[in-house]
């Protein structure tokens, strides 16, 4: 053993954002379907890991929000509180309750947002309150599942301001950059809390001329997510094709 290692550990353990433990996820939330759990993790009971970012991606109307809602219900059954951030008006309370999500204030909070910055403010405030109440790296802290549906529908501040002024212009790639920065930050923050983050995002045909089948995932998701789950649609051919 190195002679200075004991003093080294004492010194760095006092740093605010440093942790000496390197542990795998403490627990995993299922996604409400044992087959999908098996595909994701190799286990029939594991789907979304604690302390990491999971993305459910797919084309429009492929079932991303449905799987996310089932994950919420499974997380609640495992004792978790759910914070659901909705950018596309897909998570209405009647639908959530039909899927099995408990929308009582003790177990659920839904929040509607418009911009990436809205998400940053909401999540930052939530994590700040959690850390103040339960501390960092507290494995006994309450379980929380953070959900965002969906990243792809979020506007940038510039896009939102342009629309409000009657001007419809693109943001020259700023949305992707801001989402990448947010997910990168969340990757570090998730380690400090007893939380998991599950998001949905759209994918698009890699080659539009060939139709659906090969999809492209944004670099922001590939860069920051611990696992990416592709959900796609099964299309049956017509009899005469």
CSV table of C-alpha atoms in Angstrom, one decimal:
chain,number,residue,atom,x,y,z
A,1,UNK,CA,0.0,0.0,0.0
A,2,UNK,CA,1.3,3.5,-0.8
A,3,UNK,CA,2.5,5.3,2.2
A,4,UNK,CA,0.6,8.5,1.5
A,5,UNK,CA,-2.7,6.9,0.4
A,6,UNK,CA,-4.5,7.3,3.8
A,7,UNK,CA,-3.8,11.1,3.9
A,8,UNK,CA,-4.8,11.4,0.3
A,9,UNK,CA,-8.2,9.8,0.9
A,10,UNK,CA,-8.9,12.0,3.9
A,11,UNK,CA,-8.1,15.1,1.9
A,12,UNK,CA,-10.2,14.3,-1.2
A,13,UNK,CA,-13.1,13.0,0.8
A,14,UNK,CA,-13.6,16.6,2.0
A,15,UNK,CA,-14.1,17.8,-1.6
A,16,UNK,CA,-17.7,18.7,-2.3
A,17,UNK,CA,-18.3,16.6,-5.5
A,18,UNK,CA,-15.9,13.7,-4.9
A,19,UNK,CA,-17.0,10.3,-3.8
A,20,UNK,CA,-14.5,7.5,-3.0
A,21,UNK,CA,-16.9,4.7,-3.8
A,22,UNK,CA,-17.4,3.2,-7.3
A,23,UNK,CA,-20.5,1.1,-7.2
A,24,UNK,CA,-22.9,-0.3,-9.8
A,25,UNK,CA,-26.5,0.7,-9.6
A,26,UNK,CA,-28.1,-0.1,-6.3
A,27,UNK,CA,-31.4,-1.1,-7.9
A,28,UNK,CA,-33.2,-1.1,-11.2
A,29,UNK,CA,-36.8,-0.2,-12.1
A,30,UNK,CA,-38.6,-2.6,-14.4
A,31,UNK,CA,-40.4,-1.2,-17.4
A,32,UNK,CA,-43.7,-3.1,-16.9
A,33,UNK,CA,-42.8,-5.8,-19.4
A,34,UNK,CA,-40.5,-8.8,-18.5
A,35,UNK,CA,-39.5,-9.3,-22.2
A,36,UNK,CA,-38.3,-5.7,-22.6
A,37,UNK,CA,-36.5,-5.9,-19.3
A,38,UNK,CA,-34.7,-9.0,-20.5
A,39,UNK,CA,-33.7,-7.2,-23.8
A,40,UNK,CA,-32.4,-4.2,-22.0
A,41,UNK,CA,-30.5,-5.7,-19.1
A,42,UNK,CA,-30.4,-9.5,-19.5
A,43,UNK,CA,-32.7,-9.8,-16.5
A,44,UNK,CA,-36.4,-10.3,-16.4
A,45,UNK,CA,-36.8,-7.8,-13.6
A,46,UNK,CA,-34.3,-5.0,-14.4
A,47,UNK,CA,-34.9,-2.1,-16.9
A,48,UNK,CA,-33.9,1.4,-15.8
A,49,UNK,CA,-30.8,1.6,-13.5
A,50,UNK,CA,-30.4,3.9,-10.5
A,51,UNK,CA,-28.0,6.7,-11.0
A,52,UNK,CA,-28.0,6.6,-14.8
A,53,UNK,CA,-29.8,8.0,-17.8
A,54,UNK,CA,-32.0,5.7,-20.0
A,55,UNK,CA,-33.5,6.8,-23.3
A,56,UNK,CA,-36.5,5.2,-25.0
A,57,UNK,CA,-36.2,6.3,-28.6
A,58,UNK,CA,-38.2,5.5,-31.7
A,59,UNK,CA,-40.3,6.9,-34.6
A,60,UNK,CA,-43.6,8.7,-33.9
A,61,UNK,CA,-46.4,6.6,-32.5
A,62,UNK,CA,-44.1,3.6,-31.7
A,63,UNK,CA,-45.1,3.4,-28.0
A,64,UNK,CA,-42.3,5.4,-26.3
A,65,UNK,CA,-44.6,7.3,-23.9
A,66,UNK,CA,-46.5,4.1,-23.2
A,67,UNK,CA,-43.3,2.3,-22.1
A,68,UNK,CA,-42.3,5.3,-20.1
A,69,UNK,CA,-45.6,5.4,-18.3
A,70,UNK,CA,-45.4,1.7,-17.5
A,71,UNK,CA,-41.9,2.4,-16.1
A,72,UNK,CA,-43.4,5.1,-13.8
A,73,UNK,CA,-46.0,2.6,-12.5
A,74,UNK,CA,-43.3,-0.1,-11.9
A,75,UNK,CA,-41.1,2.4,-10.1
A,76,UNK,CA,-43.9,3.5,-7.8
A,77,UNK,CA,-44.6,-0.2,-7.0
A,78,UNK,CA,-40.9,-0.3,-5.9
A,79,UNK,CA,-41.5,2.7,-3.6
A,80,UNK,CA,-40.3,5.5,-5.9
A,81,UNK,CA,-41.6,9.1,-6.3
A,82,UNK,CA,-42.1,10.1,-9.9
A,83,UNK,CA,-41.4,13.6,-11.3
A,84,UNK,CA,-42.8,13.6,-14.9
A,85,UNK,CA,-41.8,16.5,-17.2
A,86,UNK,CA,-44.0,16.7,-20.3
A,87,UNK,CA,-43.1,18.8,-23.4
A,88,UNK,CA,-45.7,17.3,-25.8
A,89,UNK,CA,-48.9,17.0,-23.8
A,90,UNK,CA,-48.8,13.2,-23.9
A,91,UNK,CA,-49.0,12.6,-20.1
A,92,UNK,CA,-52.6,13.6,-19.2
A,93,UNK,CA,-53.6,12.3,-15.8
A,94,UNK,CA,-56.5,10.2,-17.0
A,95,UNK,CA,-54.2,8.3,-19.3
A,96,UNK,CA,-51.6,7.9,-16.6
A,97,UNK,CA,-54.1,6.4,-14.2
A,98,UNK,CA,-55.4,4.0,-16.9
A,99,UNK,CA,-51.9,2.7,-17.4
A,100,UNK,CA,-51.5,2.2,-13.6
A,101,UNK,CA,-49.6,5.3,-12.5
A,102,UNK,CA,-50.6,6.7,-9.0
A,103,UNK,CA,-51.1,10.4,-9.6
A,104,UNK,CA,-51.6,11.3,-5.9
A,105,UNK,CA,-49.3,14.2,-4.7
A,106,UNK,CA,-47.4,11.8,-2.4
A,107,UNK,CA,-46.2,9.7,-5.3
A,108,UNK,CA,-46.3,11.8,-8.4
A,109,UNK,CA,-45.7,15.3,-9.7
A,110,UNK,CA,-46.4,16.3,-13.3
A,111,UNK,CA,-44.9,19.4,-14.8
A,112,UNK,CA,-45.5,20.9,-18.3
A,113,UNK,CA,-42.6,22.7,-20.0
A,114,UNK,CA,-41.7,24.4,-23.3
A,115,UNK,CA,-38.0,24.9,-23.5
A,116,UNK,CA,-34.8,23.1,-22.6
A,117,UNK,CA,-34.1,25.8,-20.1
A,118,UNK,CA,-37.4,25.1,-18.4
A,119,UNK,CA,-36.2,21.5,-17.9
A,120,UNK,CA,-32.9,22.6,-16.5
A,121,UNK,CA,-34.5,25.0,-14.0
A,122,UNK,CA,-37.1,22.3,-12.9
A,123,UNK,CA,-34.6,19.5,-12.5
A,124,UNK,CA,-31.9,21.7,-10.9
A,125,UNK,CA,-34.4,23.0,-8.3
A,126,UNK,CA,-35.6,19.4,-7.6
A,127,UNK,CA,-32.2,18.0,-7.1
A,128,UNK,CA,-31.1,21.0,-5.0
A,129,UNK,CA,-34.1,20.3,-2.7
A,130,UNK,CA,-33.4,16.6,-2.6
A,131,UNK,CA,-29.7,17.1,-1.6
A,132,UNK,CA,-30.6,19.7,1.0
A,133,UNK,CA,-33.1,17.2,2.6
A,134,UNK,CA,-31.2,13.9,2.3
A,135,UNK,CA,-27.5,14.8,1.4
A,136,UNK,CA,-25.3,13.5,-1.3
A,137,UNK,CA,-24.4,9.9,-1.9
A,138,UNK,CA,-27.1,8.8,0.6
A,139,UNK,CA,-28.1,5.3,-0.4
A,140,UNK,CA,-30.9,5.4,2.1
A,141,UNK,CA,-32.5,8.5,0.5
A,142,UNK,CA,-36.0,8.1,-1.1
A,143,UNK,CA,-36.1,6.6,-4.5
A,144,UNK,CA,-37.0,9.0,-7.3
A,145,UNK,CA,-37.6,8.4,-11.0
A,146,UNK,CA,-37.2,11.5,-13.2
A,147,UNK,CA,-39.0,11.3,-16.5
A,148,UNK,CA,-38.9,13.6,-19.6
A,149,UNK,CA,-41.3,13.1,-22.4
A,150,UNK,CA,-39.9,14.1,-24.8
A,151,UNK,CA,-36.5,15.7,-25.4
A,152,UNK,CA,-37.2,16.1,-29.1
A,153,UNK,CA,-40.2,18.5,-28.6
A,154,UNK,CA,-38.3,20.9,-26.4
A,155,UNK,CA,-37.7,24.4,-27.9
A,156,UNK,CA,-34.7,26.6,-27.2
A,157,UNK,CA,-35.2,30.0,-25.6
A,158,UNK,CA,-34.4,31.6,-29.0
A,159,UNK,CA,-37.0,29.5,-30.8
A,160,UNK,CA,-39.6,30.3,-28.2
A,161,UNK,CA,-38.9,34.0,-28.3
A,162,UNK,CA,-38.9,34.0,-32.1
A,163,UNK,CA,-42.3,32.4,-32.2
A,164,UNK,CA,-43.7,34.8,-29.7
A,165,UNK,CA,-42.5,37.7,-31.9
A,166,UNK,CA,-44.1,36.1,-34.9
A,167,UNK,CA,-40.8,34.9,-36.4
A,168,UNK,CA,-40.3,31.2,-37.2
A,169,UNK,CA,-36.6,30.4,-37.5
A,170,UNK,CA,-34.4,27.5,-36.7
A,171,UNK,CA,-31.8,27.6,-33.9
A,172,UNK,CA,-28.8,26.4,-36.0
A,173,UNK,CA,-28.3,23.3,-33.9
A,174,UNK,CA,-28.6,24.9,-30.5
A,175,UNK,CA,-31.3,22.5,-29.3
A,176,UNK,CA,-29.0,19.5,-29.7
A,177,UNK,CA,-26.1,21.3,-28.0
A,178,UNK,CA,-28.3,22.3,-25.1
A,179,UNK,CA,-29.7,18.8,-24.6
A,180,UNK,CA,-26.3,17.3,-24.8
A,181,UNK,CA,-25.0,19.7,-22.1
A,182,UNK,CA,-28.1,19.0,-19.9
A,183,UNK,CA,-27.6,15.2,-20.2
A,184,UNK,CA,-23.9,15.5,-19.5
A,185,UNK,CA,-24.6,17.5,-16.4
A,186,UNK,CA,-27.3,15.0,-15.3
A,187,UNK,CA,-24.8,12.1,-15.7
A,188,UNK,CA,-22.7,13.7,-12.9
A,189,UNK,CA,-25.6,14.7,-10.7
A,190,UNK,CA,-27.3,11.3,-10.8
A,191,UNK,CA,-24.4,9.8,-9.0
A,192,UNK,CA,-25.0,12.0,-6.0
A,193,UNK,CA,-28.6,11.1,-5.5
A,194,UNK,CA,-30.8,8.1,-5.2
A,195,UNK,CA,-32.5,8.8,-8.6
A,196,UNK,CA,-32.9,7.5,-12.1
A,197,UNK,CA,-33.6,9.5,-15.3
A,198,UNK,CA,-35.7,8.1,-18.1
A,199,UNK,CA,-36.3,10.1,-21.3
A,200,UNK,CA,-38.0,9.7,-24.6
A,201,UNK,CA,-36.8,11.0,-27.9
A,202,UNK,CA,-37.6,10.7,-31.6
A,203,UNK,CA,-35.4,9.0,-34.2
A,204,UNK,CA,-35.6,9.4,-37.9
A,205,UNK,CA,-34.9,7.2,-40.9
A,206,UNK,CA,-31.2,7.2,-41.6
A,207,UNK,CA,-31.9,7.1,-45.3
A,208,UNK,CA,-35.4,8.6,-46.1
A,209,UNK,CA,-35.2,7.0,-49.6
A,210,UNK,CA,-35.3,3.6,-48.1
A,211,UNK,CA,-38.1,4.2,-45.7
A,212,UNK,CA,-38.2,3.2,-42.0
A,213,UNK,CA,-36.0,0.4,-40.8
A,214,UNK,CA,-32.6,2.0,-40.2
A,215,UNK,CA,-32.7,4.8,-37.7
A,216,UNK,CA,-30.4,7.6,-36.7
A,217,UNK,CA,-30.0,8.6,-33.0
A,218,UNK,CA,-28.7,12.1,-32.2
A,219,UNK,CA,-25.1,12.5,-31.0
A,220,UNK,CA,-26.4,14.0,-27.8
A,221,UNK,CA,-28.1,10.8,-26.8
A,222,UNK,CA,-25.2,8.6,-27.9
A,223,UNK,CA,-22.8,10.7,-25.9
A,224,UNK,CA,-24.7,11.0,-22.6
A,225,UNK,CA,-27.1,8.1,-22.1
A,226,UNK,CA,-26.1,5.0,-20.2
A,227,UNK,CA,-28.4,2.9,-22.4
A,228,UNK,CA,-30.6,3.6,-25.4
A,229,UNK,CA,-33.7,1.5,-26.0
A,230,UNK,CA,-35.0,1.5,-29.6
A,231,UNK,CA,-38.7,1.0,-29.8
A,232,UNK,CA,-40.1,0.6,-33.4
A,233,UNK,CA,-43.4,-0.3,-35.1
A,234,UNK,CA,-44.3,-3.5,-36.8
A,235,UNK,CA,-46.0,-2.9,-40.1
A,236,UNK,CA,-47.9,-5.6,-41.7
A,237,UNK,CA,-47.9,-5.7,-45.5
A,238,UNK,CA,-51.1,-5.5,-47.5
A,239,UNK,CA,-52.3,-8.7,-49.1
A,240,UNK,CA,-51.6,-7.4,-52.5
A,241,UNK,CA,-48.0,-6.3,-51.8
